Amino acid sequence: MRAARLIKMVLLLQSRPSMTAAELARELEVSERTITRDALALSEAGVPVYADRGRTGGYRLIGGYRTRLTGLARSEAEALFLSGVPGALRDMGLDDAASAARLKVSAALLPSLRDAPVSAAQRFHLDAPGWYQEPETPELLPALAEAVWDDRLVSARYRRGEVEVDRELAPYGLVLKAGVWYLCARAEEAAFRVYRVDRFTAVALGDDRFVRDEEFDLPGFWEERAAEFARSLLRTEVVVRLGEAGARWLPRVTDRAAAEDALAAAGPPDAEGRVTVTLRVESEEVAYSQLLQLGPEAEVLEPASLRERFAEAADRMRRLYR
């Protein structure tokens, strides 16, 4: 819709000193000719959009113009109040700041949208921790959160196994994964690493600030490291013969990526309609607990020790249900 595009154009120009027609066209996914027409329409509506001519020219707002949030639709306003994670903000010591921000946004909304915070809260709630575990807030999380926000260097003591090591860290970001907090940080000029926040035993914020690498992408970095970590756990291979239902259920009971890779590399079904796959697993013990869920839809072929264990389990089950 054109109205939504015009509002987005104004917000883009508010956030930057100026933008070329090509940049605006790319952001708004329209042609440069459409940008020219939209700029004229905004100017006629009283929005002070100014066009600088020439090769280095572009569009900008003059006179310190700022728009209020009167262009938000109800769905947009409600989504805005879903963007925070209340428990996580509280753990980092940012609940007061978040509350103040929500009040300011509420005050800027049209009267017809003032109930958006309540409407969103009544319909959606994020419970980050997993089942069967009591979430604990690491004692040093607020200090690390403050360092992350201020780009402050920290001197920290970190527990690795039975020993503690001292580290000088540039803390780039915090991640909450299944109720556990992680810090993504760089030690001096070394590569970025991930630290569990509950393993820090001491944190001291320094007076110096570090220069943030603007190319660092926290979501992308975390996704890559999480995938590497998951792959690093899969150190053992098992060969399994699967029935049709077993092949369908395999991604539900084992690592999904490993199961999909195994199925993709499998050959054609045999005369009984079963496929043989080589599956990467964490260990024989884990494979036993996972594949046992498939019952007669999975026949372990290798290693021999795991096959013997399944044969014993099948014999015990046969005697139990005889």
mmCIF file of C-alpha atoms in Angstrom:
data_model
loop_
_atom_site.group_PDB
_atom_site.id
_atom_site.type_symbol
_atom_site.label_atom_id
_atom_site.label_comp_id
_atom_site.label_asym_id
_atom_site.label_seq_id
_atom_site.Cartn_x
_atom_site.Cartn_y
_atom_site.Cartn_z
ATOM 1 C CA MET A 1 0.000 0.000 0.000
ATOM 2 C CA ARG A 2 1.245 3.463 -0.875
ATOM 3 C CA ALA A 3 0.431 4.990 2.537
ATOM 4 C CA ALA A 4 2.579 2.406 4.335
ATOM 5 C CA ARG A 5 5.398 2.993 1.849
ATOM 6 C CA LEU A 6 5.312 6.762 2.395
ATOM 7 C CA ILE A 7 5.485 6.305 6.166
ATOM 8 C CA LYS A 8 8.436 3.936 5.808
ATOM 9 C CA MET A 9 10.164 6.420 3.516
ATOM 10 C CA VAL A 10 9.842 9.173 6.137
ATOM 11 C CA LEU A 11 11.167 6.871 8.866
ATOM 12 C CA LEU A 12 14.125 5.883 6.694
ATOM 13 C CA LEU A 13 14.994 9.540 6.084
ATOM 14 C CA GLN A 14 14.662 10.245 9.814
ATOM 15 C CA SER A 15 17.235 7.576 10.605
ATOM 16 C CA ARG A 16 19.907 8.795 8.139
ATOM 17 C CA PRO A 17 21.336 12.170 7.087
ATOM 18 C CA SER A 18 20.317 11.550 3.475
ATOM 19 C CA MET A 19 19.570 8.743 1.034
ATOM 20 C CA THR A 20 19.858 8.550 -2.724
ATOM 21 C CA ALA A 21 16.904 7.628 -4.890
ATOM 22 C CA ALA A 22 18.611 4.313 -5.666
ATOM 23 C CA GLU A 23 19.020 3.509 -1.944
ATOM 24 C CA LEU A 24 15.393 4.350 -1.203
ATOM 25 C CA ALA A 25 14.208 2.356 -4.199
ATOM 26 C CA ARG A 26 16.182 -0.664 -2.994
ATOM 27 C CA GLU A 27 14.855 -0.392 0.575
ATOM 28 C CA LEU A 28 11.249 0.118 -0.516
ATOM 29 C CA GLU A 29 11.422 -2.295 -3.464
ATOM 30 C CA VAL A 30 10.121 0.200 -6.021
ATOM 31 C CA SER A 31 11.562 2.095 -8.981
ATOM 32 C CA GLU A 32 13.486 5.371 -8.683
ATOM 33 C CA ARG A 33 10.669 7.066 -10.633
ATOM 34 C CA THR A 34 8.242 5.953 -7.897
ATOM 35 C CA ILE A 35 10.583 7.435 -5.270
ATOM 36 C CA THR A 36 10.476 10.771 -7.112
ATOM 37 C CA ARG A 37 6.667 10.725 -7.141
ATOM 38 C CA ASP A 38 6.495 9.700 -3.461
ATOM 39 C CA ALA A 39 8.869 12.506 -2.448
ATOM 40 C CA LEU A 40 6.662 15.014 -4.271
ATOM 41 C CA ALA A 41 3.556 13.608 -2.555
ATOM 42 C CA LEU A 42 5.192 13.923 0.883
ATOM 43 C CA SER A 43 6.230 17.493 0.152
ATOM 44 C CA GLU A 44 2.693 18.402 -0.924
ATOM 45 C CA ALA A 45 1.393 16.841 2.326
ATOM 46 C CA GLY A 46 3.625 19.133 4.399
ATOM 47 C CA VAL A 47 6.553 16.782 5.078
ATOM 48 C CA PRO A 48 9.746 18.805 4.404
ATOM 49 C CA VAL A 49 11.515 16.447 2.018
ATOM 50 C CA TYR A 50 14.361 18.177 0.202
ATOM 51 C CA ALA A 51 16.106 16.818 -2.918
ATOM 52 C CA ASP A 52 19.807 17.571 -3.434
ATOM 53 C CA ARG A 53 20.686 17.493 -7.124
ATOM 54 C CA GLY A 54 23.850 16.103 -8.685
ATOM 55 C CA ARG A 55 25.823 12.858 -8.594
ATOM 56 C CA THR A 56 26.244 12.953 -4.797
ATOM 57 C CA GLY A 57 22.744 14.238 -4.150
ATOM 58 C CA GLY A 58 19.823 12.552 -2.527
ATOM 59 C CA TYR A 59 16.779 13.091 -0.337
ATOM 60 C CA ARG A 60 16.778 14.400 3.226
ATOM 61 C CA LEU A 61 14.444 15.923 5.794
ATOM 62 C CA ILE A 62 15.057 19.552 6.727
ATOM 63 C CA GLY A 63 14.337 21.549 9.830
ATOM 64 C CA GLY A 64 14.836 18.619 12.257
ATOM 65 C CA TYR A 65 11.500 17.168 11.195
ATOM 66 C CA ARG A 66 10.323 14.152 13.216
ATOM 67 C CA THR A 67 7.127 12.198 12.786
ATOM 68 C CA ARG A 68 5.126 10.734 15.642
ATOM 69 C CA LEU A 69 3.993 7.114 15.619
ATOM 70 C CA THR A 70 0.554 7.934 14.311
ATOM 71 C CA GLY A 71 1.049 5.819 11.204
ATOM 72 C CA LEU A 72 1.058 2.482 13.046
ATOM 73 C CA ALA A 73 -1.681 0.011 12.250
ATOM 74 C CA ARG A 74 -3.124 -2.065 15.108
ATOM 75 C CA SER A 75 -1.234 -5.199 14.086
ATOM 76 C CA GLU A 76 2.030 -3.212 13.913
ATOM 77 C CA ALA A 77 1.457 -1.632 17.334
ATOM 78 C CA GLU A 78 0.698 -5.007 18.914
ATOM 79 C CA ALA A 79 3.752 -6.587 17.295
ATOM 80 C CA LEU A 80 5.888 -3.768 18.702
ATOM 81 C CA PHE A 81 4.987 -4.769 22.256
ATOM 82 C CA LEU A 82 5.839 -8.413 21.502
ATOM 83 C CA SER A 83 9.389 -7.549 20.487
ATOM 84 C CA GLY A 84 10.800 -7.713 24.007
ATOM 85 C CA VAL A 85 11.372 -10.704 26.266
ATOM 86 C CA PRO A 86 10.272 -9.497 29.741
ATOM 87 C CA GLY A 87 12.120 -12.196 31.690
ATOM 88 C CA ALA A 88 15.342 -11.657 29.762
ATOM 89 C CA LEU A 89 15.159 -7.877 30.190
ATOM 90 C CA ARG A 90 14.598 -8.337 33.917
ATOM 91 C CA ASP A 91 17.582 -10.701 34.202
ATOM 92 C CA MET A 92 19.845 -8.142 32.491
ATOM 93 C CA GLY A 93 18.621 -5.337 34.744
ATOM 94 C CA LEU A 94 16.881 -3.538 31.875
ATOM 95 C CA ASP A 95 13.248 -3.913 32.935
ATOM 96 C CA ASP A 96 12.977 -0.283 34.114
ATOM 97 C CA ALA A 97 14.365 1.043 30.830
ATOM 98 C CA ALA A 98 12.064 -1.232 28.833
ATOM 99 C CA SER A 99 9.061 -0.128 30.872
ATOM 100 C CA ALA A 100 9.886 3.538 30.298
ATOM 101 C CA ALA A 101 10.288 2.931 26.558
ATOM 102 C CA ARG A 102 6.919 1.181 26.363
ATOM 103 C CA LEU A 103 5.263 4.091 28.176
ATOM 104 C CA LYS A 104 6.772 6.605 25.736
ATOM 105 C CA VAL A 105 5.654 4.564 22.730
ATOM 106 C CA SER A 106 2.167 4.194 24.219
ATOM 107 C CA ALA A 107 1.925 7.946 24.698
ATOM 108 C CA ALA A 108 2.820 8.499 21.036
ATOM 109 C CA LEU A 109 0.165 6.140 19.702
ATOM 110 C CA LEU A 110 -3.238 7.197 18.492
ATOM 111 C CA PRO A 111 -5.952 6.903 21.196
ATOM 112 C CA SER A 112 -7.553 4.029 19.277
ATOM 113 C CA LEU A 113 -4.341 2.007 19.661
ATOM 114 C CA ARG A 114 -3.604 2.694 23.337
ATOM 115 C CA ASP A 115 -4.827 -0.778 24.325
ATOM 116 C CA ALA A 116 -2.223 -2.485 22.076
ATOM 117 C CA PRO A 117 0.116 -3.422 24.999
ATOM 118 C CA VAL A 118 -2.696 -5.139 26.897
ATOM 119 C CA SER A 119 -4.078 -6.762 23.749
ATOM 120 C CA ALA A 120 -0.674 -8.259 22.865
ATOM 121 C CA ALA A 121 0.058 -9.421 26.428
ATOM 122 C CA GLN A 122 -3.292 -11.198 26.624
ATOM 123 C CA ARG A 123 -2.566 -13.219 23.501
ATOM 124 C CA PHE A 124 1.153 -14.088 23.477
ATOM 125 C CA HIS A 125 3.767 -15.006 26.057
ATOM 126 C CA LEU A 126 7.316 -16.300 25.553
ATOM 127 C CA ASP A 127 8.557 -18.877 28.067
ATOM 128 C CA ALA A 128 12.208 -19.318 27.068
ATOM 129 C CA PRO A 129 13.481 -22.020 29.488
ATOM 130 C CA GLY A 130 12.933 -25.671 28.671
ATOM 131 C CA TRP A 131 10.734 -28.051 30.653
ATOM 132 C CA TYR A 132 11.882 -29.817 33.805
ATOM 133 C CA GLN A 133 14.464 -27.236 34.791
ATOM 134 C CA GLU A 134 14.324 -24.351 37.195
ATOM 135 C CA PRO A 135 15.595 -21.215 35.431
ATOM 136 C CA GLU A 136 18.409 -19.464 37.287
ATOM 137 C CA THR A 137 19.679 -15.960 36.625
ATOM 138 C CA PRO A 138 23.507 -15.877 36.660
ATOM 139 C CA GLU A 139 24.711 -13.478 39.322
ATOM 140 C CA LEU A 140 27.096 -11.636 36.993
ATOM 141 C CA LEU A 141 24.658 -11.266 34.071
ATOM 142 C CA PRO A 142 23.673 -7.616 34.818
ATOM 143 C CA ALA A 143 27.336 -6.563 34.893
ATOM 144 C CA LEU A 144 28.029 -8.285 31.570
ATOM 145 C CA ALA A 145 24.868 -6.776 30.077
ATOM 146 C CA GLU A 146 26.037 -3.298 31.113
ATOM 147 C CA ALA A 147 29.417 -3.951 29.480
ATOM 148 C CA VAL A 148 27.724 -5.154 26.276
ATOM 149 C CA TRP A 149 25.534 -2.049 26.039
ATOM 150 C CA ASP A 150 28.414 0.363 26.745
ATOM 151 C CA ASP A 151 31.087 -1.466 24.677
ATOM 152 C CA ARG A 152 33.193 -1.662 27.849
ATOM 153 C CA LEU A 153 36.198 -3.968 28.185
ATOM 154 C CA VAL A 154 35.970 -6.367 31.128
ATOM 155 C CA SER A 155 38.444 -8.311 33.224
ATOM 156 C CA ALA A 156 36.872 -11.657 33.986
ATOM 157 C CA ARG A 157 37.593 -14.958 35.686
ATOM 158 C CA TYR A 158 36.090 -17.962 33.947
ATOM 159 C CA ARG A 159 35.727 -21.551 35.117
ATOM 160 C CA ARG A 160 36.975 -24.181 32.656
ATOM 161 C CA GLY A 161 36.496 -27.638 34.112
ATOM 162 C CA GLU A 162 38.296 -27.713 37.453
ATOM 163 C CA VAL A 163 40.427 -24.600 36.881
ATOM 164 C CA GLU A 164 39.740 -20.876 36.609
ATOM 165 C CA VAL A 165 41.359 -18.673 33.972
ATOM 166 C CA ASP A 166 41.637 -14.883 33.694
ATOM 167 C CA ARG A 167 40.472 -13.196 30.539
ATOM 168 C CA GLU A 168 40.417 -9.649 29.149
ATOM 169 C CA LEU A 169 37.291 -9.581 26.996
ATOM 170 C CA ALA A 170 35.483 -7.313 24.578
ATOM 171 C CA PRO A 171 31.855 -8.401 25.187
ATOM 172 C CA TYR A 172 29.885 -8.130 21.931
ATOM 173 C CA GLY A 173 26.534 -9.736 22.686
ATOM 174 C CA LEU A 174 24.382 -11.935 24.907
ATOM 175 C CA VAL A 175 22.269 -14.888 23.788
ATOM 176 C CA LEU A 176 19.534 -16.669 25.752
ATOM 177 C CA LYS A 177 19.234 -20.271 24.565
ATOM 178 C CA ALA A 178 16.752 -22.646 26.239
ATOM 179 C CA GLY A 179 17.046 -20.814 29.565
ATOM 180 C CA VAL A 180 20.874 -20.607 29.499
ATOM 181 C CA TRP A 181 22.733 -17.317 28.960
ATOM 182 C CA TYR A 182 25.818 -17.146 26.722
ATOM 183 C CA LEU A 183 28.271 -14.303 26.093
ATOM 184 C CA CYS A 184 29.795 -13.788 22.640
ATOM 185 C CA ALA A 185 33.091 -11.993 23.150
ATOM 186 C CA ARG A 186 36.543 -11.418 21.710
ATOM 187 C CA ALA A 187 39.744 -11.767 23.739
ATOM 188 C CA GLU A 188 42.104 -9.033 22.510
ATOM 189 C CA GLU A 189 42.578 -9.629 18.769
ATOM 190 C CA ALA A 190 41.623 -13.308 18.905
ATOM 191 C CA ALA A 191 38.607 -14.801 17.186
ATOM 192 C CA PHE A 192 35.132 -14.507 18.679
ATOM 193 C CA ARG A 193 34.279 -17.152 21.268
ATOM 194 C CA VAL A 194 31.227 -18.201 23.255
ATOM 195 C CA TYR A 195 31.181 -18.312 27.070
ATOM 196 C CA ARG A 196 28.494 -19.618 29.405
ATOM 197 C CA VAL A 197 27.569 -16.729 31.685
ATOM 198 C CA ASP A 198 26.992 -18.968 34.731
ATOM 199 C CA ARG A 199 30.665 -20.051 34.565
ATOM 200 C CA PHE A 200 32.009 -16.551 35.195
ATOM 201 C CA THR A 201 33.189 -16.248 38.799
ATOM 202 C CA ALA A 202 34.252 -12.593 38.645
ATOM 203 C CA VAL A 203 33.644 -9.670 36.298
ATOM 204 C CA ALA A 204 35.124 -6.168 36.562
ATOM 205 C CA LEU A 205 34.147 -3.442 34.099
ATOM 206 C CA GLY A 206 37.090 -1.417 32.859
ATOM 207 C CA ASP A 207 37.184 2.300 32.104
ATOM 208 C CA ASP A 208 38.205 1.725 28.490
ATOM 209 C CA ARG A 209 35.814 1.039 25.653
ATOM 210 C CA PHE A 210 36.539 -1.164 22.669
ATOM 211 C CA VAL A 211 35.902 -0.276 19.040
ATOM 212 C CA ARG A 212 33.121 -2.581 17.874
ATOM 213 C CA ASP A 213 33.574 -4.449 14.623
ATOM 214 C CA GLU A 214 30.586 -3.123 12.685
ATOM 215 C CA GLU A 215 30.564 -6.208 10.463
ATOM 216 C CA PHE A 216 29.927 -8.516 13.421
ATOM 217 C CA ASP A 217 26.480 -10.093 13.043
ATOM 218 C CA LEU A 218 25.347 -11.607 16.351
ATOM 219 C CA PRO A 219 22.425 -13.735 14.997
ATOM 220 C CA GLY A 220 24.547 -15.012 12.112
ATOM 221 C CA PHE A 221 27.522 -15.750 14.383
ATOM 222 C CA TRP A 222 25.340 -17.611 16.870
ATOM 223 C CA GLU A 223 23.609 -19.658 14.173
ATOM 224 C CA GLU A 224 26.980 -20.710 12.745
ATOM 225 C CA ARG A 225 28.485 -21.599 16.132
ATOM 226 C CA ALA A 226 25.358 -23.466 17.233
ATOM 227 C CA ALA A 227 25.488 -25.552 14.058
ATOM 228 C CA GLU A 228 29.207 -26.244 14.582
ATOM 229 C CA PHE A 229 28.559 -27.258 18.189
ATOM 230 C CA ALA A 230 25.756 -29.611 17.185
ATOM 231 C CA ARG A 231 27.975 -31.225 14.538
ATOM 232 C CA SER A 232 30.880 -31.564 16.976
ATOM 233 C CA LEU A 233 28.721 -33.690 19.273
ATOM 234 C CA LEU A 234 28.037 -36.272 16.560
ATOM 235 C CA ARG A 235 31.254 -38.291 16.847
ATOM 236 C CA THR A 236 29.902 -41.803 16.241
ATOM 237 C CA GLU A 237 28.344 -43.493 13.196
ATOM 238 C CA VAL A 238 25.720 -46.235 13.225
ATOM 239 C CA VAL A 239 24.266 -48.132 10.271
ATOM 240 C CA VAL A 240 20.514 -48.622 10.479
ATOM 241 C CA ARG A 241 17.976 -50.365 8.240
ATOM 242 C CA LEU A 242 14.687 -48.467 8.308
ATOM 243 C CA GLY A 243 11.136 -49.306 7.353
ATOM 244 C CA GLU A 244 8.942 -46.667 5.741
ATOM 245 C CA ALA A 245 7.620 -45.421 9.086
ATOM 246 C CA GLY A 246 11.116 -45.541 10.604
ATOM 247 C CA ALA A 247 12.483 -43.314 7.839
ATOM 248 C CA ARG A 248 9.609 -40.905 8.409
ATOM 249 C CA TRP A 249 10.090 -40.801 12.181
ATOM 250 C CA LEU A 250 13.911 -40.728 12.246
ATOM 251 C CA PRO A 251 14.200 -36.873 12.221
ATOM 252 C CA ARG A 252 11.829 -36.754 15.217
ATOM 253 C CA VAL A 253 13.940 -38.972 17.474
ATOM 254 C CA THR A 254 17.506 -38.019 16.452
ATOM 255 C CA ASP A 255 19.319 -34.851 15.409
ATOM 256 C CA ARG A 256 17.187 -33.547 12.559
ATOM 257 C CA ALA A 257 20.050 -32.344 10.349
ATOM 258 C CA ALA A 258 21.966 -35.604 10.800
ATOM 259 C CA ALA A 259 18.841 -37.653 10.035
ATOM 260 C CA GLU A 260 18.066 -35.652 6.901
ATOM 261 C CA ASP A 261 21.669 -35.986 5.683
ATOM 262 C CA ALA A 262 21.589 -39.746 6.294
ATOM 263 C CA LEU A 263 18.297 -40.201 4.460
ATOM 264 C CA ALA A 264 19.445 -38.053 1.538
ATOM 265 C CA ALA A 265 22.573 -40.187 1.115
ATOM 266 C CA ALA A 266 20.710 -43.509 1.373
ATOM 267 C CA GLY A 267 20.411 -45.794 -1.619
ATOM 268 C CA PRO A 268 17.137 -47.157 -3.042
ATOM 269 C CA PRO A 269 14.886 -49.365 -0.859
ATOM 270 C CA ASP A 270 15.609 -53.099 -0.780
ATOM 271 C CA ALA A 271 13.142 -55.884 -1.695
ATOM 272 C CA GLU A 272 11.339 -55.387 1.635
ATOM 273 C CA GLY A 273 10.999 -51.631 1.096
ATOM 274 C CA ARG A 274 13.617 -50.768 3.719
ATOM 275 C CA VAL A 275 16.477 -48.295 3.301
ATOM 276 C CA THR A 276 19.926 -48.543 4.890
ATOM 277 C CA VAL A 277 21.390 -45.303 6.265
ATOM 278 C CA THR A 278 24.621 -44.289 7.964
ATOM 279 C CA LEU A 279 23.647 -41.978 10.801
ATOM 280 C CA ARG A 280 25.932 -39.696 12.826
ATOM 281 C CA VAL A 281 25.106 -39.784 16.551
ATOM 282 C CA GLU A 282 26.581 -38.462 19.774
ATOM 283 C CA SER A 283 27.418 -41.915 21.169
ATOM 284 C CA GLU A 284 26.236 -45.522 21.180
ATOM 285 C CA GLU A 285 24.409 -44.834 24.430
ATOM 286 C CA VAL A 286 22.509 -41.920 22.907
ATOM 287 C CA ALA A 287 21.818 -43.903 19.721
ATOM 288 C CA TYR A 288 20.387 -46.737 21.806
ATOM 289 C CA SER A 289 17.940 -44.453 23.631
ATOM 290 C CA GLN A 290 16.929 -42.664 20.419
ATOM 291 C CA LEU A 291 16.558 -45.580 18.010
ATOM 292 C CA LEU A 292 14.768 -47.703 20.589
ATOM 293 C CA GLN A 293 11.812 -45.356 20.076
ATOM 294 C CA LEU A 294 11.434 -46.642 16.516
ATOM 295 C CA GLY A 295 10.775 -50.202 17.686
ATOM 296 C CA PRO A 296 10.598 -52.767 14.844
ATOM 297 C CA GLU A 297 10.835 -49.956 12.258
ATOM 298 C CA ALA A 298 14.618 -49.784 12.810
ATOM 299 C CA GLU A 299 17.199 -52.598 12.606
ATOM 300 C CA VAL A 300 20.697 -51.681 13.787
ATOM 301 C CA LEU A 301 23.329 -53.301 11.563
ATOM 302 C CA GLU A 302 26.534 -51.714 12.886
ATOM 303 C CA PRO A 303 28.375 -51.438 15.183
ATOM 304 C CA ALA A 304 28.083 -55.032 16.379
ATOM 305 C CA SER A 305 28.052 -53.999 20.043
ATOM 306 C CA LEU A 306 24.988 -51.804 19.517
ATOM 307 C CA ARG A 307 23.247 -54.482 17.442
ATOM 308 C CA GLU A 308 23.798 -57.008 20.264
ATOM 309 C CA ARG A 309 22.324 -54.549 22.735
ATOM 310 C CA PHE A 310 19.195 -54.139 20.611
ATOM 311 C CA ALA A 311 18.916 -57.918 20.202
ATOM 312 C CA GLU A 312 19.072 -58.310 23.968
ATOM 313 C CA ALA A 313 16.435 -55.597 24.445
ATOM 314 C CA ALA A 314 14.175 -57.261 21.869
ATOM 315 C CA ASP A 315 14.542 -60.628 23.626
ATOM 316 C CA ARG A 316 13.739 -59.098 26.998
ATOM 317 C CA MET A 317 10.688 -57.369 25.565
ATOM 318 C CA ARG A 318 9.531 -60.600 23.906
ATOM 319 C CA ARG A 319 9.759 -62.443 27.245
ATOM 320 C CA LEU A 320 7.999 -59.578 29.006
ATOM 321 C CA TYR A 321 5.004 -59.615 26.630
ATOM 322 C CA ARG A 322 4.851 -63.373 26.023
#
